[in-house]
mmCIF file of C-alpha atoms in Angstrom:
data_model
loop_
_atom_site.group_PDB
_atom_site.id
_atom_site.type_symbol
_atom_site.label_atom_id
_atom_site.label_comp_id
_atom_site.label_asym_id
_atom_site.label_seq_id
_atom_site.Cartn_x
_atom_site.Cartn_y
_atom_site.Cartn_z
ATOM 1 C CA UNK H 276 59.951 42.899 -99.427
ATOM 2 C CA UNK H 277 57.900 43.982 -96.563
ATOM 3 C CA UNK H 278 59.852 43.029 -93.604
ATOM 4 C CA UNK H 279 56.865 41.621 -91.847
ATOM 5 C CA UNK H 280 56.021 39.153 -94.513
ATOM 6 C CA UNK H 281 59.765 38.294 -94.697
ATOM 7 C CA UNK H 282 59.519 37.387 -91.406
ATOM 8 C CA UNK H 283 56.467 35.363 -91.542
ATOM 9 C CA UNK H 284 58.206 33.574 -94.548
ATOM 10 C CA UNK H 285 61.497 32.717 -92.451
ATOM 11 C CA UNK H 286 59.447 31.292 -89.666
ATOM 12 C CA UNK H 287 57.441 29.295 -92.188
ATOM 13 C CA UNK H 288 60.616 27.866 -93.755
ATOM 14 C CA UNK H 289 61.859 27.226 -90.075
ATOM 15 C CA UNK H 290 58.554 25.250 -88.981
ATOM 16 C CA UNK H 291 58.768 23.133 -92.108
ATOM 17 C CA UNK H 292 62.650 22.548 -91.350
ATOM 18 C CA UNK H 293 61.391 21.164 -87.750
ATOM 19 C CA UNK H 294 58.735 18.676 -89.032
ATOM 20 C CA UNK H 295 59.464 15.005 -88.998
ATOM 21 C CA UNK H 296 59.505 13.265 -92.402
ATOM 22 C CA UNK H 297 58.579 9.551 -92.918
ATOM 23 C CA UNK H 298 59.300 7.243 -95.987
ATOM 24 C CA UNK H 299 56.230 5.498 -96.670
ATOM 25 C CA UNK H 300 55.163 2.707 -99.521
ATOM 26 C CA UNK H 301 51.802 1.543 -100.257
ATOM 27 C CA UNK H 302 48.977 1.137 -103.053
ATOM 28 C CA UNK H 303 46.456 3.619 -103.736
ATOM 29 C CA UNK H 304 43.144 2.569 -103.363
ATOM 30 C CA UNK H 305 41.062 5.643 -103.846
ATOM 31 C CA UNK H 306 41.673 9.101 -104.903
ATOM 32 C CA UNK H 307 39.352 12.243 -103.714
ATOM 33 C CA UNK H 308 40.469 15.200 -105.735
ATOM 34 C CA UNK H 309 37.968 17.730 -104.271
ATOM 35 C CA UNK H 310 39.137 16.910 -100.809
ATOM 36 C CA UNK H 311 42.741 16.360 -101.529
ATOM 37 C CA UNK H 312 43.020 12.883 -100.140
ATOM 38 C CA UNK H 313 44.187 9.474 -101.162
ATOM 39 C CA UNK H 314 43.064 6.570 -99.443
ATOM 40 C CA UNK H 315 46.375 4.066 -99.453
ATOM 41 C CA UNK H 316 47.108 0.735 -97.908
ATOM 42 C CA UNK H 317 50.486 1.326 -96.518
ATOM 43 C CA UNK H 318 53.270 -0.753 -95.090
ATOM 44 C CA UNK H 319 54.727 -0.341 -91.894
ATOM 45 C CA UNK H 320 55.985 3.172 -91.288
ATOM 46 C CA UNK H 321 59.316 2.966 -89.118
ATOM 47 C CA UNK H 322 59.128 4.531 -85.731
ATOM 48 C CA UNK H 323 55.600 5.555 -86.490
ATOM 49 C CA UNK H 324 52.793 2.985 -87.085
ATOM 50 C CA UNK H 325 51.918 -0.335 -88.288
ATOM 51 C CA UNK H 326 50.582 -1.170 -91.693
ATOM 52 C CA UNK H 327 46.972 0.273 -92.321
ATOM 53 C CA UNK H 328 44.697 1.477 -94.767
ATOM 54 C CA UNK H 329 44.028 5.326 -94.140
ATOM 55 C CA UNK H 330 43.456 8.357 -95.957
ATOM 56 C CA UNK H 331 46.471 10.828 -96.539
ATOM 57 C CA UNK H 332 46.132 14.541 -97.037
ATOM 58 C CA UNK H 333 47.912 15.780 -100.092
ATOM 59 C CA UNK H 334 48.841 19.167 -99.709
ATOM 60 C CA UNK H 335 50.206 19.759 -103.317
ATOM 61 C CA UNK H 336 47.261 19.316 -105.889
ATOM 62 C CA UNK H 337 49.974 18.565 -108.332
ATOM 63 C CA UNK H 338 50.536 15.375 -106.354
ATOM 64 C CA UNK H 339 47.075 14.130 -106.941
ATOM 65 C CA UNK H 340 47.683 14.030 -110.777
ATOM 66 C CA UNK H 341 50.974 11.538 -110.383
ATOM 67 C CA UNK H 342 48.866 8.580 -108.758
ATOM 68 C CA UNK H 343 46.017 6.571 -109.842
ATOM 69 C CA UNK H 344 44.060 3.936 -108.173
ATOM 70 C CA UNK H 345 45.955 0.543 -108.137
ATOM 71 C CA UNK H 346 49.361 2.259 -108.243
ATOM 72 C CA UNK H 347 51.975 1.062 -105.794
ATOM 73 C CA UNK H 348 53.711 4.420 -104.725
ATOM 74 C CA UNK H 349 56.474 5.534 -102.465
ATOM 75 C CA UNK H 350 56.060 8.903 -100.850
ATOM 76 C CA UNK H 351 57.206 11.084 -97.949
ATOM 77 C CA UNK H 352 54.808 11.988 -94.799
ATOM 78 C CA UNK H 353 55.288 15.423 -93.659
ATOM 79 C CA UNK H 354 54.370 15.234 -89.814
ATOM 80 C CA UNK H 355 53.329 18.684 -89.460
ATOM 81 C CA UNK H 356 51.311 19.349 -86.277
ATOM 82 C CA UNK H 357 48.213 21.279 -87.754
ATOM 83 C CA UNK H 358 47.900 18.725 -90.593
ATOM 84 C CA UNK H 359 50.362 16.027 -91.602
ATOM 85 C CA UNK H 360 50.240 15.711 -95.324
ATOM 86 C CA UNK H 361 52.033 13.352 -98.410
ATOM 87 C CA UNK H 362 54.162 14.652 -101.028
ATOM 88 C CA UNK H 363 56.876 13.625 -103.630
ATOM 89 C CA UNK H 364 54.891 10.641 -104.565
ATOM 90 C CA UNK H 365 57.142 8.155 -106.731
ATOM 91 C CA UNK H 366 55.458 5.563 -109.187
ATOM 92 C CA UNK H 367 56.722 2.040 -108.415
ATOM 93 C CA UNK H 368 54.247 -0.038 -110.452
ATOM 94 C CA UNK H 369 50.908 -1.760 -110.148
ATOM 95 C CA UNK H 370 49.859 -2.781 -106.727
ATOM 96 C CA UNK H 371 47.272 -5.342 -105.633
ATOM 97 C CA UNK H 372 43.679 -4.254 -104.424
ATOM 98 C CA UNK H 373 41.553 -6.996 -102.774
ATOM 99 C CA UNK H 374 38.260 -7.336 -104.349
ATOM 100 C CA UNK H 375 35.335 -7.217 -102.128
ATOM 101 C CA UNK H 376 32.480 -9.445 -103.219
ATOM 102 C CA UNK H 377 29.234 -7.463 -101.987
ATOM 103 C CA UNK H 378 27.146 -10.490 -103.084
ATOM 104 C CA UNK H 379 28.370 -12.586 -99.995
ATOM 105 C CA UNK H 380 28.655 -9.920 -97.658
ATOM 106 C CA UNK H 381 25.916 -9.532 -94.806
ATOM 107 C CA UNK H 382 25.459 -7.350 -91.477
ATOM 108 C CA UNK H 383 28.133 -9.705 -89.859
ATOM 109 C CA UNK H 384 30.839 -9.062 -92.484
ATOM 110 C CA UNK H 385 34.080 -6.818 -91.628
ATOM 111 C CA UNK H 386 33.235 -3.306 -92.711
ATOM 112 C CA UNK H 387 36.061 -1.647 -94.881
ATOM 113 C CA UNK H 388 37.496 1.436 -94.492
ATOM 114 C CA UNK H 389 34.985 4.342 -94.649
ATOM 115 C CA UNK H 390 31.854 2.027 -94.439
ATOM 116 C CA UNK H 391 29.429 2.688 -91.643
ATOM 117 C CA UNK H 392 29.298 0.397 -88.532
ATOM 118 C CA UNK H 393 25.718 -0.541 -87.664
ATOM 119 C CA UNK H 394 23.948 0.818 -84.363
ATOM 120 C CA UNK H 395 24.276 -1.596 -81.662
ATOM 121 C CA UNK H 396 22.718 -1.205 -77.914
ATOM 122 C CA UNK H 397 24.131 -2.370 -74.810
ATOM 123 C CA UNK H 398 24.143 -1.740 -70.880
ATOM 124 C CA UNK H 399 26.556 0.825 -69.122
ATOM 125 C CA UNK H 400 28.026 0.183 -65.636
ATOM 126 C CA UNK H 401 24.592 1.787 -63.842
ATOM 127 C CA UNK H 402 22.462 -0.928 -66.027
ATOM 128 C CA UNK H 403 21.069 1.827 -68.204
ATOM 129 C CA UNK H 404 20.586 0.874 -72.036
ATOM 130 C CA UNK H 405 22.909 3.009 -74.250
ATOM 131 C CA UNK H 406 23.748 2.578 -77.786
ATOM 132 C CA UNK H 407 26.243 3.962 -80.387
ATOM 133 C CA UNK H 408 24.025 6.120 -82.128
ATOM 134 C CA UNK H 409 23.895 8.139 -78.899
ATOM 135 C CA UNK H 410 27.528 9.002 -79.413
ATOM 136 C CA UNK H 411 27.289 9.914 -82.699
ATOM 137 C CA UNK H 412 28.936 13.183 -83.656
ATOM 138 C CA UNK H 413 32.223 12.085 -81.491
ATOM 139 C CA UNK H 414 35.222 10.100 -82.414
ATOM 140 C CA UNK H 415 35.109 6.742 -80.909
ATOM 141 C CA UNK H 416 37.552 4.021 -79.991
ATOM 142 C CA UNK H 417 36.204 0.563 -79.229
ATOM 143 C CA UNK H 418 37.880 -2.269 -77.942
ATOM 144 C CA UNK H 419 36.377 -5.784 -76.977
ATOM 145 C CA UNK H 420 37.306 -7.576 -73.704
ATOM 146 C CA UNK H 421 35.913 -10.173 -71.102
ATOM 147 C CA UNK H 422 36.565 -9.976 -67.629
ATOM 148 C CA UNK H 423 37.111 -13.798 -67.219
ATOM 149 C CA UNK H 424 40.091 -13.455 -69.549
ATOM 150 C CA UNK H 425 43.114 -15.708 -68.048
ATOM 151 C CA UNK H 426 45.783 -14.372 -70.209
ATOM 152 C CA UNK H 427 47.477 -10.952 -69.000
ATOM 153 C CA UNK H 428 48.925 -10.392 -72.285
ATOM 154 C CA UNK H 429 45.211 -10.244 -73.928
ATOM 155 C CA UNK H 430 42.280 -8.219 -72.325
ATOM 156 C CA UNK H 431 44.116 -6.936 -69.169
ATOM 157 C CA UNK H 432 46.689 -5.494 -71.773
ATOM 158 C CA UNK H 433 44.121 -3.805 -73.775
ATOM 159 C CA UNK H 434 42.738 -2.314 -70.864
ATOM 160 C CA UNK H 435 46.107 -0.719 -69.898
ATOM 161 C CA UNK H 436 46.720 0.474 -73.474
ATOM 162 C CA UNK H 437 43.088 2.062 -73.313
ATOM 163 C CA UNK H 438 44.255 3.769 -70.128
ATOM 164 C CA UNK H 439 47.206 5.336 -71.808
ATOM 165 C CA UNK H 440 45.344 6.331 -74.860
ATOM 166 C CA UNK H 441 42.534 7.913 -72.831
ATOM 167 C CA UNK H 442 44.923 10.153 -71.180
ATOM 168 C CA UNK H 443 46.243 11.407 -74.500
ATOM 169 C CA UNK H 444 43.002 11.915 -76.409
ATOM 170 C CA UNK H 445 40.268 13.652 -73.807
ATOM 171 C CA UNK H 446 38.022 14.556 -76.929
ATOM 172 C CA UNK H 447 37.708 10.871 -77.880
ATOM 173 C CA UNK H 448 35.240 8.286 -76.343
ATOM 174 C CA UNK H 449 36.685 5.164 -75.402
ATOM 175 C CA UNK H 450 34.724 2.283 -75.174
ATOM 176 C CA UNK H 451 35.469 -1.116 -73.983
ATOM 177 C CA UNK H 452 32.718 -3.804 -74.689
ATOM 178 C CA UNK H 453 32.610 -7.169 -73.036
ATOM 179 C CA UNK H 454 31.262 -10.103 -75.516
ATOM 180 C CA UNK H 455 30.743 -12.258 -72.526
ATOM 181 C CA UNK H 456 27.032 -11.587 -72.492
ATOM 182 C CA UNK H 457 26.529 -14.588 -70.042
ATOM 183 C CA UNK H 458 28.819 -13.471 -67.074
ATOM 184 C CA UNK H 459 29.900 -9.860 -67.630
ATOM 185 C CA UNK H 460 26.765 -8.232 -66.235
ATOM 186 C CA UNK H 461 27.217 -4.394 -65.558
ATOM 187 C CA UNK H 462 27.757 -5.204 -61.722
ATOM 188 C CA UNK H 463 30.721 -7.976 -62.820
ATOM 189 C CA UNK H 464 32.134 -5.291 -65.125
ATOM 190 C CA UNK H 465 31.797 -2.434 -62.369
ATOM 191 C CA UNK H 466 33.802 -4.897 -60.259
ATOM 192 C CA UNK H 467 36.579 -5.409 -62.649
ATOM 193 C CA UNK H 468 36.845 -1.963 -64.729
ATOM 194 C CA UNK H 469 34.907 0.509 -62.567
ATOM 195 C CA UNK H 470 37.643 1.764 -60.577
ATOM 196 C CA UNK H 471 39.588 2.630 -63.988
ATOM 197 C CA UNK H 472 37.057 3.947 -66.199
ATOM 198 C CA UNK H 473 34.890 6.268 -63.756
ATOM 199 C CA UNK H 474 37.984 8.102 -63.248
ATOM 200 C CA UNK H 475 37.774 9.532 -66.759
ATOM 201 C CA UNK H 476 34.647 11.280 -68.679
ATOM 202 C CA UNK H 477 35.735 9.873 -71.896
ATOM 203 C CA UNK H 478 36.299 6.316 -70.781
ATOM 204 C CA UNK H 479 33.264 3.684 -70.544
ATOM 205 C CA UNK H 480 32.628 0.078 -70.013
ATOM 206 C CA UNK H 481 29.611 -1.612 -71.711
ATOM 207 C CA UNK H 482 28.019 -5.097 -71.126
ATOM 208 C CA UNK H 483 26.391 -7.185 -73.605
ATOM 209 C CA UNK H 484 24.362 -8.871 -71.520
ATOM 210 C CA UNK H 485 20.932 -9.296 -73.210
ATOM 211 C CA UNK H 486 22.178 -7.835 -76.630
ATOM 212 C CA UNK H 487 23.880 -11.071 -78.078
ATOM 213 C CA UNK H 488 22.993 -10.083 -81.352
ATOM 214 C CA UNK H 489 23.959 -6.603 -81.265
ATOM 215 C CA UNK H 490 27.555 -7.245 -79.595
ATOM 216 C CA UNK H 491 28.401 -10.335 -82.317
ATOM 217 C CA UNK H 492 27.449 -7.924 -85.183
ATOM 218 C CA UNK H 493 29.627 -5.289 -83.845
ATOM 219 C CA UNK H 494 32.569 -7.366 -83.039
ATOM 220 C CA UNK H 495 32.157 -9.014 -86.373
ATOM 221 C CA UNK H 496 32.169 -5.562 -88.285
ATOM 222 C CA UNK H 497 34.957 -4.206 -86.435
ATOM 223 C CA UNK H 498 37.276 -7.312 -87.647
ATOM 224 C CA UNK H 499 37.051 -9.811 -84.611
ATOM 225 C CA UNK H 500 35.223 -12.913 -83.237
ATOM 226 C CA UNK H 501 34.225 -14.736 -80.387
ATOM 227 C CA UNK H 502 32.754 -18.064 -79.692
ATOM 228 C CA UNK H 503 32.184 -20.704 -77.033
ATOM 229 C CA UNK H 504 30.202 -18.233 -74.508
ATOM 230 C CA UNK H 505 27.487 -20.753 -73.954
ATOM 231 C CA UNK H 506 29.887 -23.786 -73.697
ATOM 232 C CA UNK H 507 32.087 -21.950 -70.932
ATOM 233 C CA UNK H 508 34.931 -22.423 -73.719
ATOM 234 C CA UNK H 509 35.579 -18.866 -74.741
ATOM 235 C CA UNK H 510 37.678 -18.078 -77.859
ATOM 236 C CA UNK H 511 38.313 -14.853 -79.587
ATOM 237 C CA UNK H 512 40.078 -12.868 -82.060
ATOM 238 C CA UNK H 513 40.811 -9.336 -80.612
ATOM 239 C CA UNK H 514 40.192 -6.180 -82.464
ATOM 240 C CA UNK H 515 40.093 -2.478 -81.744
ATOM 241 C CA UNK H 516 38.383 -0.034 -84.225
ATOM 242 C CA UNK H 517 38.630 3.835 -84.294
ATOM 243 C CA UNK H 518 35.126 5.100 -85.840
ATOM 244 C CA UNK H 519 34.354 8.430 -86.825
ATOM 245 C CA UNK H 520 31.446 10.924 -85.828
ATOM 246 C CA UNK H 521 29.047 9.234 -88.361
ATOM 247 C CA UNK H 522 30.228 5.645 -87.319
ATOM 248 C CA UNK H 523 32.526 5.398 -90.124
ATOM 249 C CA UNK H 524 35.522 3.307 -89.889
ATOM 250 C CA UNK H 525 38.512 4.920 -89.641
ATOM 251 C CA UNK H 526 41.038 2.460 -88.516
ATOM 252 C CA UNK H 527 41.337 -1.044 -87.252
ATOM 253 C CA UNK H 528 44.047 -2.604 -85.205
ATOM 254 C CA UNK H 529 43.530 -6.459 -85.074
ATOM 255 C CA UNK H 530 45.072 -8.657 -82.198
ATOM 256 C CA UNK H 531 46.461 -7.408 -79.147
ATOM 257 C CA UNK H 532 50.117 -6.675 -79.818
ATOM 258 C CA UNK H 533 49.734 -3.099 -81.133
ATOM 259 C CA UNK H 534 51.512 -0.575 -79.715
ATOM 260 C CA UNK H 535 50.188 2.516 -77.717
ATOM 261 C CA UNK H 536 52.517 4.831 -79.727
ATOM 262 C CA UNK H 537 51.743 3.410 -82.948
ATOM 263 C CA UNK H 538 48.156 3.681 -82.388
ATOM 264 C CA UNK H 539 48.180 7.327 -80.809
ATOM 265 C CA UNK H 540 49.969 8.379 -84.083
ATOM 266 C CA UNK H 541 47.550 6.937 -86.072
ATOM 267 C CA UNK H 542 44.659 8.606 -84.289
ATOM 268 C CA UNK H 543 46.442 12.053 -84.415
ATOM 269 C CA UNK H 544 46.744 11.413 -88.558
ATOM 270 C CA UNK H 545 43.075 10.170 -88.697
ATOM 271 C CA UNK H 546 41.172 12.612 -86.593
ATOM 272 C CA UNK H 547 42.842 15.970 -88.051
#
């Protein structure tokens, strides 16, 4: 064998041995043979990420022939820096796939993974009108907050988690949107978050003042909800969403208890 080719083979084997391997179980939602991907709703992956529905790249095309929609499977996720991939699929039985009744869906329904988020308009901290479509062509991580949130483990925690992620992913546009359209004007948001977001080119805070329908639709499509703004008795269910370059939903993290490390791992995998 050519000595140079032999050296390359040794390096490739060595690199593969150094890759972390995670054991994964989940249900196959779809199989894309042409792009060598499968959409799988997976359980918690210990030391990596929380349960999610997401696409996995399948390096070996033969593995694609082993799985079908609805299969409950076990497989290995090889965490390769260039492109993490799934391998060694084992059929466990038939899993459960929730049925989406499109007859009852409307513009305020939660979007499924791969579905397109509607465009929405807001105001930036300079009171200039902005819209999601203006950032099309970029990956975006959207979180929802309101400055009057009294609980340090809720909105303030989401802000701190965004700050940690912003440092890790300078190529992703992080957008915090306040759903408190009555109180959180651009001036109020600037006072609350301006010193933080203005330090980064890829971090923005948007006000929903004057855009009630837009913010309600976007929050609901992202898997969250809010109420009681007019009554000054605000309630909400938090949700953060990663959307792709065409506003397609890539990942959703509901609640406020998601960990930075878990979301960071998911973002790395989803934006490869």
